[in-house]
Coordinates of C-alpha atoms in Angstrom, one line a residue:
X1 CA -16.2 -4.2 -6.3
X2 CA -17.8 -7.6 -7.1
X3 CA -18.8 -8.2 -3.5
X4 CA -20.3 -4.7 -3.3
X5 CA -22.3 -5.2 -6.5
X6 CA -23.5 -8.7 -5.6
X7 CA -24.7 -7.5 -2.1
X8 CA -26.9 -4.7 -3.5
X9 CA -24.4 -1.9 -2.8
X10 CA -23.3 -2.8 0.7
X11 CA -20.5 -4.7 2.3
X12 CA -20.2 -6.5 5.6
X13 CA -18.1 -5.0 8.4
X14 CA -15.2 -7.2 7.7
X15 CA -15.0 -6.2 4.0
X16 CA -15.5 -2.5 4.9
X17 CA -12.5 -2.8 7.2
X18 CA -10.4 -4.3 4.5
X19 CA -11.5 -1.6 2.1
X20 CA -10.5 1.2 4.6
X21 CA -7.1 -0.4 5.1
X22 CA -6.5 -0.7 1.4
X23 CA -7.6 2.9 0.8
X24 CA -5.0 4.1 3.3
X25 CA -2.3 2.0 1.7
X26 CA -3.2 3.3 -1.8
X27 CA -3.1 6.9 -0.6
X28 CA 0.4 6.4 0.7
X29 CA 1.6 4.6 -2.4
X30 CA -0.1 6.6 -5.3
X31 CA 2.3 9.6 -5.2
X32 CA 5.3 7.2 -5.5
X33 CA 4.1 5.3 -8.6
X34 CA 6.0 5.7 -11.8
X35 CA 4.7 5.2 -15.3
X36 CA 5.9 1.6 -15.3
X37 CA 3.5 0.9 -12.4
X38 CA 0.5 2.0 -14.4
X39 CA -0.6 4.7 -12.0
X40 CA -3.8 5.4 -13.9
X41 CA -5.1 1.9 -13.2
X42 CA -4.3 2.3 -9.4
X43 CA -6.0 5.8 -9.4
X44 CA -9.1 4.3 -10.9
X45 CA -9.2 1.5 -8.2
X46 CA -8.7 4.2 -5.6
X47 CA -11.6 6.3 -7.0
X48 CA -13.9 3.2 -7.1
X49 CA -13.1 2.4 -3.5
X50 CA -13.7 6.0 -2.5
X51 CA -17.1 5.9 -4.2
X52 CA -18.1 2.7 -2.4
X53 CA -17.1 4.2 1.0
X54 CA -18.7 7.5 0.3
X55 CA -22.1 6.0 -0.5
X56 CA -22.6 5.4 3.2
X57 CA -22.5 1.7 2.4
X58 CA -23.9 0.0 5.5
X59 CA -22.7 -3.5 6.5
X60 CA -24.7 -6.2 4.8
X61 CA -26.8 -8.3 7.1

């Protein structure tokens, strides 16, 4: 999130790749989380990552 904000709403290709991998991991793990895992927090992170990728964020130059 910080990198995205500090680069005017875009990420470089390397960070976009990381974000895509982490989104996939979160999508697999979210259904398995119990209350002790604070699922609401992880869902919010997931939503923020989706919003960043859905903005059509182009790699920063």
